[in-house]
Short mmCIF file of C-alpha atoms in Angstrom, two decimals:
data_model
loop_
_atom_site.label_atom_id
_atom_site.label_comp_id
_atom_site.label_asym_id
_atom_site.label_seq_id
_atom_site.Cartn_x
_atom_site.Cartn_y
_atom_site.Cartn_z
CA MET Q 1 16.83 -27.82 23.36
CA VAL Q 2 13.84 -25.68 24.82
CA ASN Q 3 13.87 -21.99 25.32
CA ARG Q 4 11.28 -20.43 27.82
CA ILE Q 5 9.93 -16.79 27.22
CA ILE Q 6 7.96 -15.23 30.49
CA SER Q 7 5.68 -12.36 30.06
CA ASP Q 8 2.45 -11.08 31.45
CA TYR Q 9 0.40 -11.56 28.20
CA ILE Q 10 0.53 -14.39 25.73
CA ILE Q 11 -1.62 -13.51 22.54
CA ILE Q 12 -2.03 -16.04 19.48
CA GLY Q 13 -2.94 -14.60 16.36
CA SER Q 14 -2.13 -11.50 14.44
CA GLY Q 15 -5.56 -10.79 13.05
CA LEU Q 16 -6.99 -7.12 14.20
CA ALA Q 17 -8.33 -9.53 17.39
CA GLY Q 18 -5.12 -10.40 18.47
CA LEU Q 19 -3.16 -6.90 17.06
CA TYR Q 20 -5.43 -4.67 18.80
CA ALA Q 21 -5.14 -7.12 22.05
CA ALA Q 22 -1.12 -6.81 22.08
CA HIS Q 23 -1.49 -2.27 21.55
CA LEU Q 24 -4.07 -2.65 24.50
CA ALA Q 25 -2.39 -4.93 27.02
CA SER Q 26 1.35 -3.17 26.50
CA LYS Q 27 -0.21 -0.82 28.68
CA PHE Q 28 -0.83 -2.73 31.74
CA GLY Q 29 2.42 -5.43 30.89
CA THR Q 30 4.71 -7.44 28.72
CA VAL Q 31 3.18 -8.97 25.98
CA SER Q 32 4.34 -12.19 23.93
CA LEU Q 33 2.45 -11.70 20.05
CA LEU Q 34 2.62 -15.04 18.06
CA THR Q 35 1.62 -15.39 14.68
CA LYS Q 36 2.02 -18.72 12.33
CA HIS Q 37 3.26 -16.87 9.56
CA SER Q 38 3.95 -12.64 9.44
CA LEU Q 39 1.94 -10.40 10.94
CA GLN Q 40 0.31 -9.27 7.12
CA THR Q 41 -1.14 -13.36 6.47
CA SER Q 42 -4.16 -13.21 8.97
CA SER Q 43 -7.56 -12.40 6.87
CA THR Q 44 -8.18 -9.03 8.59
CA TYR Q 45 -5.93 -7.93 6.26
CA TRP Q 46 -8.02 -8.71 3.00
CA ALA Q 47 -10.88 -7.35 4.24
CA GLN Q 48 -12.66 -5.06 2.05
CA GLY Q 49 -15.74 -3.87 3.34
CA GLY Q 50 -15.27 -2.49 6.54
CA ILE Q 51 -16.24 -1.77 10.01
CA ALA Q 52 -20.00 -1.19 10.52
CA SER Q 53 -20.86 1.07 12.91
CA ALA Q 54 -23.90 3.12 14.67
CA ILE Q 55 -22.55 6.52 14.65
CA ASP Q 56 -24.32 8.84 12.16
CA GLU Q 57 -26.93 10.97 13.48
CA GLU Q 58 -29.54 9.46 10.89
CA ASP Q 59 -28.61 5.62 12.34
CA SER Q 60 -28.57 4.52 16.16
CA PRO Q 61 -26.99 1.49 18.02
CA GLU Q 62 -31.02 -0.05 18.43
CA LEU Q 63 -31.08 0.00 14.58
CA HIS Q 64 -27.63 -1.76 13.94
CA PHE Q 65 -29.21 -4.40 17.15
CA GLU Q 66 -32.35 -4.85 15.02
CA ASP Q 67 -30.35 -5.41 12.06
CA THR Q 68 -27.80 -7.99 13.55
CA ILE Q 69 -30.68 -10.02 15.33
CA ARG Q 70 -32.39 -9.90 12.07
CA ALA Q 71 -30.26 -11.62 9.85
CA GLY Q 72 -29.19 -13.86 13.20
CA ARG Q 73 -31.94 -15.61 12.19
CA GLY Q 74 -33.24 -16.75 16.05
CA LEU Q 75 -29.01 -17.75 17.19
CA CYS Q 76 -28.18 -14.47 17.99
CA ASN Q 77 -27.18 -13.85 22.17
CA GLU Q 78 -29.42 -10.88 22.43
CA ASN Q 79 -27.20 -9.10 25.09
CA ALA Q 80 -23.61 -10.16 23.55
CA VAL Q 81 -25.65 -8.36 20.33
CA ARG Q 82 -26.52 -5.36 22.60
CA ILE Q 83 -23.00 -5.26 24.01
CA LEU Q 84 -21.57 -4.96 20.24
CA VAL Q 85 -23.57 -2.19 19.30
CA SER Q 86 -23.49 0.03 22.34
CA GLU Q 87 -19.77 -0.19 22.45
CA GLY Q 88 -18.82 -0.11 18.95
CA PRO Q 89 -19.39 3.48 18.61
CA LYS Q 90 -16.68 4.41 21.96
CA ARG Q 91 -14.32 1.57 20.35
CA ILE Q 92 -14.25 3.43 16.65
CA ASN Q 93 -13.92 6.96 18.22
CA GLU Q 94 -10.67 5.45 20.34
CA PHE Q 95 -9.39 4.17 16.43
CA ILE Q 96 -10.03 7.75 15.36
CA SER Q 97 -8.29 9.31 18.38
CA ASP Q 98 -5.38 7.33 18.13
CA GLY Q 99 -5.04 8.60 14.23
CA LEU Q 100 -6.60 5.95 12.50
CA SER Q 101 -8.15 8.35 9.59
CA PHE Q 102 -11.77 6.68 7.77
CA ASP Q 103 -12.49 7.54 4.37
CA LYS Q 104 -14.30 11.10 4.27
CA ILE Q 105 -16.65 13.10 1.77
CA GLY Q 106 -15.76 16.35 2.86
CA ASN Q 107 -16.24 16.58 6.77
CA SER Q 108 -18.62 13.72 6.86
CA TYR Q 109 -17.81 9.99 7.29
CA GLU Q 110 -18.16 7.99 3.86
CA LEU Q 111 -20.16 5.29 5.03
CA GLY Q 112 -21.59 2.75 3.17
CA LEU Q 113 -24.04 0.58 2.31
CA GLU Q 114 -23.99 -3.45 2.89
CA GLY Q 115 -26.28 -6.15 2.68
CA GLY Q 116 -28.84 -6.88 5.20
CA HIS Q 117 -28.20 -3.17 6.77
CA THR Q 118 -30.88 -0.43 6.91
CA ARG Q 119 -29.00 2.61 7.23
CA ARG Q 120 -25.53 3.51 5.88
CA ARG Q 121 -23.02 2.54 8.60
CA VAL Q 122 -19.95 0.88 7.17
CA LEU Q 123 -17.16 2.92 7.69
CA HIS Q 124 -13.83 2.08 5.20
CA LEU Q 125 -10.10 3.27 4.68
CA GLY Q 126 -8.73 2.96 1.41
CA GLY Q 127 -11.90 2.41 -0.62
CA ASN Q 128 -11.98 -0.62 0.02
CA GLU Q 129 -9.08 -1.68 1.59
CA THR Q 130 -10.03 -1.60 5.48
CA GLY Q 131 -8.22 -4.33 6.42
CA ARG Q 132 -4.70 -3.48 4.92
CA PHE Q 133 -5.08 -0.18 6.49
CA ILE Q 134 -5.97 -1.34 10.47
CA VAL Q 135 -3.08 -4.52 10.65
CA GLU Q 136 -0.39 -1.71 9.02
CA PHE Q 137 -1.75 0.83 11.37
CA LEU Q 138 -2.13 -1.43 14.27
CA SER Q 139 1.52 -3.26 13.27
CA GLN Q 140 2.98 -0.05 13.48
CA ARG Q 141 1.99 0.79 16.99
CA ILE Q 142 3.32 -2.65 18.00
CA LYS Q 143 6.71 -2.07 16.43
CA GLU Q 144 7.01 1.05 18.10
CA SER Q 145 6.19 -0.57 21.93
CA LYS Q 146 8.90 -1.63 24.22
CA ASN Q 147 6.26 -4.13 25.98
CA ILE Q 148 5.70 -6.18 23.25
CA THR Q 149 7.54 -8.63 21.12
CA VAL Q 150 6.94 -9.99 17.87
CA PHE Q 151 7.42 -13.84 17.45
CA GLU Q 152 6.47 -14.58 13.47
CA ASN Q 153 6.62 -18.12 12.22
CA PHE Q 154 5.78 -19.66 15.50
CA LEU Q 155 3.30 -22.86 15.47
CA VAL Q 156 1.83 -23.01 18.78
CA HIS Q 157 0.49 -26.99 19.42
CA ASN Q 158 -0.44 -27.29 22.57
CA LEU Q 159 -1.97 -25.31 25.58
CA ASN Q 160 0.02 -25.42 29.05
CA ILE Q 161 -2.49 -26.35 31.15
CA ASN Q 162 -2.60 -27.64 35.00
CA ASP Q 163 -5.94 -27.95 36.66
CA LYS Q 164 -8.35 -25.98 34.94
CA ILE Q 165 -5.74 -22.74 34.77
CA CYS Q 166 -4.17 -21.82 31.44
CA TYR Q 167 -0.06 -20.71 32.31
CA GLY Q 168 1.07 -20.37 28.33
CA CYS Q 169 1.70 -22.84 25.21
CA PHE Q 170 4.35 -24.83 23.49
CA ALA Q 171 5.21 -23.58 20.15
CA TYR Q 172 8.12 -24.14 17.18
CA SER Q 173 10.09 -21.61 15.79
CA TRP Q 174 10.13 -22.76 12.59
CA ASN Q 175 12.87 -20.22 11.35
CA LYS Q 176 14.84 -21.51 14.12
CA LYS Q 177 13.90 -25.21 14.33
CA THR Q 178 13.68 -24.53 17.74
CA ASP Q 179 11.10 -25.26 20.87
CA TYR Q 180 9.71 -22.92 23.10
CA THR Q 181 7.70 -22.71 26.21
CA PHE Q 182 5.72 -19.26 26.58
CA SER Q 183 4.73 -18.91 29.78
CA SER Q 184 1.75 -16.19 30.98
CA SER Q 185 -0.91 -15.02 33.62
CA VAL Q 186 -3.29 -14.63 30.30
CA THR Q 187 -3.33 -16.29 27.18
CA LEU Q 188 -5.40 -15.20 24.66
CA ILE Q 189 -6.24 -17.32 21.24
CA ALA Q 190 -6.92 -14.49 18.36
CA THR Q 191 -5.71 -17.52 15.55
CA GLY Q 192 -9.32 -16.52 13.18
CA GLY Q 193 -11.54 -18.57 11.58
CA ALA Q 194 -11.39 -21.82 9.12
CA ALA Q 195 -12.77 -21.11 6.01
CA GLY Q 196 -9.08 -22.09 4.82
CA ILE Q 197 -10.73 -25.84 4.82
CA TYR Q 198 -12.40 -25.45 2.00
CA LYS Q 199 -10.74 -25.41 -1.39
CA ARG Q 200 -13.08 -22.59 -3.04
CA SER Q 201 -12.44 -19.35 -0.21
CA THR Q 202 -11.85 -15.70 0.67
CA ASN Q 203 -9.35 -16.64 3.17
CA PRO Q 204 -5.32 -17.75 3.29
CA HIS Q 205 -5.15 -21.64 3.11
CA SER Q 206 -3.54 -21.48 6.52
CA SER Q 207 -6.50 -20.44 8.22
CA ILE Q 208 -7.56 -24.20 8.93
CA GLY Q 209 -8.85 -23.12 12.95
CA ASP Q 210 -5.42 -23.43 14.59
CA GLY Q 211 -7.37 -21.90 17.38
CA ILE Q 212 -10.21 -24.11 17.48
CA SER Q 213 -7.93 -26.96 17.36
CA LEU Q 214 -6.13 -25.45 20.38
CA ALA Q 215 -9.22 -25.61 22.25
CA TYR Q 216 -11.38 -28.11 21.36
CA LYS Q 217 -7.64 -30.54 22.92
CA ALA Q 218 -7.95 -28.98 25.77
CA GLY Q 219 -11.23 -29.93 26.01
CA ILE Q 220 -12.90 -26.91 25.97
CA ASP Q 221 -16.67 -26.55 24.26
CA VAL Q 222 -16.67 -25.56 20.66
CA ILE Q 223 -20.14 -23.98 19.31
CA ASN Q 224 -22.00 -24.00 15.89
CA MET Q 225 -19.32 -25.07 13.76
CA GLU Q 226 -21.75 -25.80 11.50
CA PHE Q 227 -22.60 -22.13 10.87
CA ILE Q 228 -19.31 -21.56 7.51
CA GLN Q 229 -20.88 -18.38 5.93
CA PHE Q 230 -20.07 -18.25 2.36
CA HIS Q 231 -19.38 -14.67 0.49
CA PRO Q 232 -21.79 -14.64 -2.12
CA THR Q 233 -19.11 -12.83 -4.76
CA ALA Q 234 -15.76 -14.29 -5.39
CA PHE Q 235 -14.35 -13.99 -8.17
CA TYR Q 236 -14.08 -17.19 -10.27
CA TYR Q 237 -11.71 -18.07 -12.29
CA GLU Q 238 -11.79 -21.82 -13.87
CA THR Q 239 -7.78 -22.40 -12.19
CA GLY Q 240 -9.40 -22.02 -8.70
CA LYS Q 241 -8.30 -19.01 -7.73
CA THR Q 242 -10.62 -16.56 -6.30
CA PHE Q 243 -10.83 -13.19 -4.64
CA LEU Q 244 -13.24 -10.62 -2.85
CA ILE Q 245 -15.82 -8.93 -4.35
CA SER Q 246 -16.70 -6.44 -1.40
CA GLU Q 247 -20.11 -6.59 -0.19
CA ALA Q 248 -19.88 -2.57 -0.79
CA VAL Q 249 -20.18 -3.18 -4.41
CA ARG Q 250 -23.80 -4.17 -4.26
CA GLY Q 251 -24.27 -1.58 -1.69
CA GLU Q 252 -23.32 1.46 -4.06
CA GLY Q 253 -25.48 -0.59 -7.07
CA ALA Q 254 -24.24 -3.84 -8.62
CA TYR Q 255 -26.56 -5.83 -10.02
CA LEU Q 256 -26.22 -9.62 -10.06
CA LEU Q 257 -27.09 -11.60 -13.73
CA ASP Q 258 -27.65 -15.08 -14.42
CA LYS Q 259 -26.13 -16.33 -18.02
CA ASN Q 260 -29.07 -14.34 -20.05
CA GLY Q 261 -28.60 -11.28 -18.20
CA LYS Q 262 -31.62 -11.02 -15.72
CA ARG Q 263 -31.60 -9.71 -12.66
CA PHE Q 264 -32.37 -12.72 -9.96
CA MET Q 265 -32.20 -11.36 -6.81
CA LYS Q 266 -35.09 -10.09 -6.75
CA ASP Q 267 -37.11 -13.36 -6.66
CA PHE Q 268 -35.68 -14.62 -3.58
CA HIS Q 269 -35.78 -11.15 -1.91
CA GLN Q 270 -37.18 -7.66 -1.87
CA SER Q 271 -33.81 -6.54 -1.18
CA ALA Q 272 -32.66 -8.10 -4.26
CA GLU Q 273 -28.50 -7.70 -4.59
CA LEU Q 274 -28.63 -5.98 -0.41
CA ALA Q 275 -30.43 -9.22 1.28
CA PRO Q 276 -28.56 -10.89 3.61
CA ARG Q 277 -25.82 -12.79 2.75
CA ASP Q 278 -27.36 -16.41 3.42
CA VAL Q 279 -30.41 -15.50 1.19
CA VAL Q 280 -28.09 -14.23 -1.40
CA SER Q 281 -25.52 -17.06 -1.22
CA LYS Q 282 -28.85 -19.82 -1.72
CA GLY Q 283 -29.85 -17.26 -4.94
CA ILE Q 284 -27.15 -17.83 -6.56
CA PHE Q 285 -26.46 -21.55 -5.52
CA GLN Q 286 -29.86 -22.45 -7.03
CA VAL Q 287 -29.56 -20.02 -10.22
CA MET Q 288 -26.18 -21.73 -11.06
CA LYS Q 289 -28.10 -25.25 -10.55
CA GLU Q 290 -31.14 -24.59 -12.49
CA GLN Q 291 -28.81 -23.09 -15.24
CA ASN Q 292 -25.49 -25.58 -14.84
CA VAL Q 293 -23.21 -23.16 -14.79
CA GLU Q 294 -20.06 -22.27 -12.53
CA TYR Q 295 -20.60 -18.68 -12.05
CA VAL Q 296 -23.05 -16.06 -12.34
CA PHE Q 297 -22.14 -12.15 -13.24
CA LEU Q 298 -21.88 -8.90 -11.33
CA SER Q 299 -22.40 -6.18 -13.33
CA LEU Q 300 -21.30 -2.42 -12.78
CA SER Q 301 -21.32 -1.36 -16.15
CA HIS Q 302 -24.44 1.24 -15.12
CA LEU Q 303 -22.07 2.99 -11.98
CA ASP Q 304 -19.97 6.02 -12.03
CA ASN Q 305 -16.71 4.60 -14.21
CA GLU Q 306 -14.48 7.12 -11.75
CA LYS Q 307 -16.21 6.06 -8.41
CA ILE Q 308 -15.81 2.42 -9.50
CA LYS Q 309 -12.02 3.52 -9.88
CA THR Q 310 -11.54 4.82 -6.63
CA ARG Q 311 -14.11 3.53 -3.97
CA PHE Q 312 -12.89 -0.30 -5.26
CA LYS Q 313 -9.50 0.48 -6.58
CA ASN Q 314 -7.83 -2.70 -5.83
CA ILE Q 315 -11.23 -4.91 -7.09
CA TYR Q 316 -10.37 -2.78 -10.47
CA GLU Q 317 -6.66 -3.59 -10.67
CA ALA Q 318 -6.77 -7.43 -9.38
CA SER Q 319 -9.44 -7.61 -12.08
CA LEU Q 320 -7.51 -5.91 -14.90
CA LYS Q 321 -4.93 -8.75 -14.34
CA TYR Q 322 -7.54 -10.99 -15.73
CA LYS Q 323 -8.41 -8.96 -18.67
CA ILE Q 324 -11.61 -7.64 -17.31
CA ASP Q 325 -13.01 -4.02 -16.98
CA LEU Q 326 -14.90 -3.62 -13.83
CA THR Q 327 -16.57 -0.20 -15.48
CA LYS Q 328 -17.47 -2.22 -18.82
CA ASP Q 329 -17.49 -6.14 -18.38
CA LEU Q 330 -19.05 -8.27 -16.40
CA ILE Q 331 -17.67 -10.20 -13.64
CA PRO Q 332 -18.05 -13.90 -12.90
CA VAL Q 333 -18.42 -14.80 -9.07
CA SER Q 334 -19.80 -17.64 -6.89
CA PRO Q 335 -19.99 -17.83 -3.39
CA ALA Q 336 -16.87 -19.11 -1.34
CA ALA Q 337 -16.28 -20.21 2.16
CA HIS Q 338 -15.42 -16.84 4.01
CA TYR Q 339 -16.02 -16.84 7.84
CA THR Q 340 -16.56 -19.10 10.82
CA ILE Q 341 -19.51 -18.23 12.56
CA GLY Q 342 -19.15 -20.80 15.08
CA GLY Q 343 -16.01 -21.26 17.71
CA ILE Q 344 -14.62 -21.34 20.90
CA GLY Q 345 -17.45 -20.71 23.77
CA THR Q 346 -16.50 -17.97 25.33
CA GLY Q 347 -19.19 -15.60 27.63
CA LEU Q 348 -19.12 -11.77 27.06
CA ASN Q 349 -15.71 -11.31 28.19
CA GLY Q 350 -14.04 -13.46 26.07
CA GLU Q 351 -13.54 -15.57 28.72
CA THR Q 352 -13.22 -19.57 28.54
CA LYS Q 353 -14.13 -22.06 31.15
CA ILE Q 354 -10.20 -22.18 31.30
CA ALA Q 355 -8.66 -19.88 33.64
CA GLY Q 356 -6.50 -17.37 32.35
CA LEU Q 357 -7.26 -17.94 28.57
CA TYR Q 358 -9.90 -16.28 26.34
CA ALA Q 359 -10.52 -17.07 22.88
CA ILE Q 360 -11.61 -13.05 20.66
CA GLY Q 361 -12.44 -12.43 17.11
CA GLU Q 362 -13.47 -14.82 14.41
CA VAL Q 363 -12.03 -17.97 16.15
CA ALA Q 364 -14.68 -16.95 19.49
CA TYR Q 365 -18.12 -17.28 19.42
CA THR Q 366 -19.60 -14.95 21.38
CA GLY Q 367 -23.21 -15.24 20.11
CA VAL Q 368 -23.15 -11.71 18.06
CA HIS Q 369 -23.86 -13.17 14.67
CA GLY Q 370 -26.00 -16.09 15.64
CA ALA Q 371 -26.82 -18.44 12.55
CA ASN Q 372 -25.91 -15.77 10.01
CA ARG Q 373 -23.10 -12.76 10.47
CA LEU Q 374 -24.37 -9.33 9.04
CA ALA Q 375 -21.50 -7.59 6.45
CA SER Q 376 -18.71 -5.89 8.43
CA ASN Q 377 -20.11 -6.75 11.56
CA SER Q 378 -16.69 -9.29 11.98
CA LEU Q 379 -14.40 -6.37 12.65
CA LEU Q 380 -16.40 -4.70 15.43
CA GLU Q 381 -16.52 -7.91 17.12
CA CYS Q 382 -12.78 -7.84 17.29
CA LEU Q 383 -12.58 -4.90 18.83
CA VAL Q 384 -15.58 -4.27 21.22
CA PHE Q 385 -14.45 -8.16 22.44
CA SER Q 386 -10.73 -7.52 22.30
CA PHE Q 387 -11.29 -4.64 24.48
CA ARG Q 388 -13.59 -6.42 26.97
CA ALA Q 389 -11.11 -9.38 27.16
CA ILE Q 390 -8.33 -7.30 28.21
CA GLU Q 391 -10.57 -5.15 30.80
CA ASP Q 392 -11.20 -8.40 32.36
CA SER Q 393 -8.16 -9.68 32.20
CA LEU Q 394 -6.26 -7.27 34.52
CA LYS Q 395 -7.84 -9.37 37.53
CA ARG Q 396 -4.85 -12.10 36.45
CA ILE Q 397 -1.65 -10.29 36.10
CA ASN Q 398 0.97 -11.16 38.18
CA ASN Q 399 -0.18 -14.39 39.46
CA ASN Q 400 1.78 -17.21 40.25
CA LEU Q 401 3.22 -18.69 37.46
CA SER Q 402 4.98 -21.46 39.64
CA PHE Q 403 2.80 -24.21 38.06
CA ALA Q 404 3.66 -23.22 34.44
CA ASN Q 405 6.56 -26.05 34.32
CA GLY Q 406 6.71 -28.79 31.79
CA THR Q 407 8.41 -28.70 28.19
CA GLN Q 408 7.48 -30.29 24.54
CA GLU Q 409 9.94 -31.50 22.24
CA TYR Q 410 8.77 -31.31 18.86
CA PHE Q 411 10.08 -33.01 15.56
CA VAL Q 412 9.88 -31.92 11.76
CA ASP Q 413 10.69 -33.81 8.75
CA ASN Q 414 10.45 -31.64 5.68
CA ASP Q 415 10.32 -34.75 3.40
CA VAL Q 416 6.98 -35.40 4.15
CA ASN Q 417 5.97 -31.84 3.28
CA SER Q 418 4.47 -32.63 -0.44
CA LEU Q 419 2.50 -35.87 1.58
CA TYR Q 420 0.69 -33.28 3.63
CA LEU Q 421 -0.18 -31.32 0.97
CA LYS Q 422 -1.50 -33.32 -1.08
CA LEU Q 423 -3.47 -34.58 2.28
CA LYS Q 424 -4.29 -31.38 3.06
CA HIS Q 425 -6.04 -30.68 -0.37
CA ASP Q 426 -8.18 -34.08 -0.62
CA VAL Q 427 -9.65 -32.33 2.59
CA HIS Q 428 -10.36 -29.21 0.85
CA ASN Q 429 -11.70 -31.09 -2.16
CA ILE Q 430 -14.05 -33.19 0.42
CA MET Q 431 -15.59 -30.16 2.20
CA ASN Q 432 -16.15 -28.17 -1.20
CA ARG Q 433 -17.58 -30.85 -2.79
CA SER Q 434 -19.76 -32.16 0.21
CA VAL Q 435 -20.14 -29.71 3.00
CA GLY Q 436 -20.88 -26.29 0.92
CA ILE Q 437 -23.64 -23.73 0.98
CA VAL Q 438 -26.10 -26.66 0.40
CA ARG Q 439 -26.07 -30.11 2.33
CA ALA Q 440 -27.89 -33.65 3.18
CA LYS Q 441 -27.60 -36.35 5.30
CA LYS Q 442 -26.30 -38.70 3.25
CA SER Q 443 -23.43 -36.65 1.44
CA LEU Q 444 -22.28 -35.20 4.86
CA GLU Q 445 -22.03 -38.88 5.95
CA ASP Q 446 -19.71 -39.48 2.79
CA ALA Q 447 -17.70 -36.65 4.05
CA LEU Q 448 -17.60 -37.72 7.60
CA GLU Q 449 -15.90 -40.84 6.80
CA LEU Q 450 -13.71 -39.63 4.00
CA ILE Q 451 -12.12 -37.07 6.37
CA ASN Q 452 -11.37 -39.89 8.78
CA GLN Q 453 -9.70 -42.33 6.76
CA ILE Q 454 -7.16 -39.68 4.96
CA ASP Q 455 -4.27 -40.62 6.57
CA SER Q 456 -2.95 -39.35 9.38
CA GLY Q 457 -0.83 -41.82 10.88
CA TRP Q 458 2.36 -39.81 11.52
CA ASN Q 459 2.61 -40.30 15.16
CA TYR Q 460 5.96 -40.76 15.05
CA LYS Q 461 9.41 -38.81 16.05
CA LYS Q 462 10.66 -36.29 12.90
CA ASN Q 463 7.40 -35.78 11.79
CA GLU Q 464 5.41 -34.41 14.15
CA TYR Q 465 4.83 -30.93 12.91
CA TYR Q 466 2.97 -32.03 9.61
CA SER Q 467 1.42 -35.14 11.56
CA ASP Q 468 -0.36 -32.49 14.06
CA ARG Q 469 -1.18 -29.98 11.23
CA LEU Q 470 -3.45 -32.51 9.35
CA LYS Q 471 -5.10 -33.78 12.33
CA SER Q 472 -5.81 -29.99 13.08
CA LEU Q 473 -6.96 -30.00 10.17
CA LYS Q 474 -9.38 -32.95 9.92
CA MET Q 475 -10.10 -31.96 13.49
CA VAL Q 476 -11.94 -29.39 12.32
CA ALA Q 477 -13.53 -30.12 8.79
CA SER Q 478 -14.86 -33.15 11.52
CA LEU Q 479 -16.26 -30.69 13.58
CA VAL Q 480 -17.95 -28.93 11.24
CA ILE Q 481 -19.59 -32.22 9.53
CA LYS Q 482 -20.47 -33.29 12.24
CA GLY Q 483 -22.61 -30.27 13.42
CA ALA Q 484 -23.94 -30.17 10.23
CA ILE Q 485 -24.99 -33.45 10.14
CA CYS Q 486 -26.91 -33.13 14.12
CA ARG Q 487 -28.59 -29.67 12.86
CA GLU Q 488 -31.38 -31.15 10.85
CA GLU Q 489 -32.88 -28.13 9.64
CA SER Q 490 -32.34 -24.88 7.58
CA ARG Q 491 -31.01 -21.99 9.24
CA GLY Q 492 -29.12 -18.86 8.29
CA CYS Q 493 -25.82 -20.36 6.13
CA HIS Q 494 -26.41 -23.62 6.65
CA ILE Q 495 -29.19 -25.53 4.38
CA ARG Q 496 -30.52 -28.64 4.47
CA ILE Q 497 -31.79 -29.43 1.30
CA ASP Q 498 -33.47 -32.72 3.11
CA PHE Q 499 -34.85 -30.52 5.95
CA PRO Q 500 -35.48 -27.22 4.12
CA LYS Q 501 -37.51 -25.00 6.70
CA GLU Q 502 -36.43 -23.64 10.60
CA ASP Q 503 -37.30 -25.97 13.34
CA LYS Q 504 -39.12 -24.16 15.99
CA ILE Q 505 -38.01 -26.58 18.37
CA LEU Q 506 -34.39 -25.25 17.42
CA TYR Q 507 -34.83 -21.21 17.52
CA ASN Q 508 -32.14 -19.91 19.98
CA ILE Q 509 -30.72 -23.38 20.47
CA ASN Q 510 -26.87 -23.88 20.40
CA GLN Q 511 -25.29 -27.07 19.58
CA SER Q 512 -22.20 -27.58 21.48
CA ILE Q 513 -19.07 -30.14 21.00
CA ASN Q 514 -16.64 -31.77 23.34
CA ALA Q 515 -16.88 -35.68 23.91
CA GLY Q 516 -20.93 -35.53 22.42
CA ILE Q 517 -22.96 -33.23 20.89
CA THR Q 518 -25.27 -31.14 23.74
CA ARG Q 519 -28.14 -28.74 22.92
CA ILE Q 520 -28.16 -25.52 24.65
CA LYS Q 521 -31.19 -23.32 25.31
CA LEU Q 522 -29.96 -19.82 24.60
CA TYR Q 523 -32.64 -18.29 27.17
CA ALA Q 524 -34.60 -20.19 29.15
#
């Protein structure tokens, strides 16, 4: 049996982009909010740093623009960046007016400094629990809305597209073991990124690029998938467990030390520990390779103890579980896959080439991050472009849904779950080993061959759930690898040891992948 749900909006994903879009859309119509797990399992929930916005009198959108462009290494869409930095403060002030209270010192906001920024402009909540506070704030608003229905533990496996118009999606309810057809005038993909395809990742391992896979299967171009940003300082533990050590820790003065206790980032960039993320990650990688070690150290022992305990409360408490005291001990850290800069190609309103279909947040490629995301710009992007997408979508509300017919039945056999998890781990290991911070043609080609060899032969009844999960995982991993093979240069967070320099010919050039790889110039 297939259930049918009709609403004005379908929003797939429950990170900041999805929650904020649902909150906004509920003012104009009914909303079906679908999430693969619960509202609290998105990458946003774990975001520590904060939201960058030029709200201080000593700052300006122009300075924020310049910092973003500089970090993006020649691949930022300047129009998108202008929108981000100019509209960002408006969205922040609306959030504040709605009741969200950012951390303050006295009557002034406590603004953090992070890598690549020339001004303190990062707003935060609960010290370094910004993501959790925002998700809980919006989740409460969503629960209070009569226009929003939340569907948790729903896997969206296909979009419902007819004649280049999106009429909704097909989903499977894990709890009810039932198929659903969701129909709407407007569908927004807000499923987050794909950094969970790596073994060592700051993301939940459920973040495997579901939305990117949905769009790619529907014939929509994905852009610059080779650009996976690695966060420089993820906690290192020999079992593989990790958690993020916020960029803000270095913003407050923490040092990176090699195994001999020497600060080394001054050897790589004049801003030392506050260099852009790609520079810091590459510096750490090089030191680890030269010294044949698995990690370097982060030191906060020279900073104020009480400030560490309050400003970075959850990092302090998480480290204590591993018998490490941030106020006096060295913290083992190494880079981990963190953010998907590439994604579904969109316009400046989040629109795709399929009418009625939008992509917002990390799943989308708006061009604001270029080849390397400036710290704490990601949450701001969610706010700005979710708002623009909902505003643009108003012209489509109440459109005729007469073509939104069709159902898809899904079959699930839990007996193959253990096999799926084993093959998923195989993909994780391949990506970590061969498609990491530093790459080379031979290892990339070998990785692509290994990914293709991983068994996905479950195309028969009763196994579609896990078959599709593995196909999606392999597809997204392959898109990253293909993009990395074709971009024969080092730019931003894509580093090729066989092409160690930026290629002037590839300045302002995006790589769009559909049937093949097409290079698109940003500015003619």
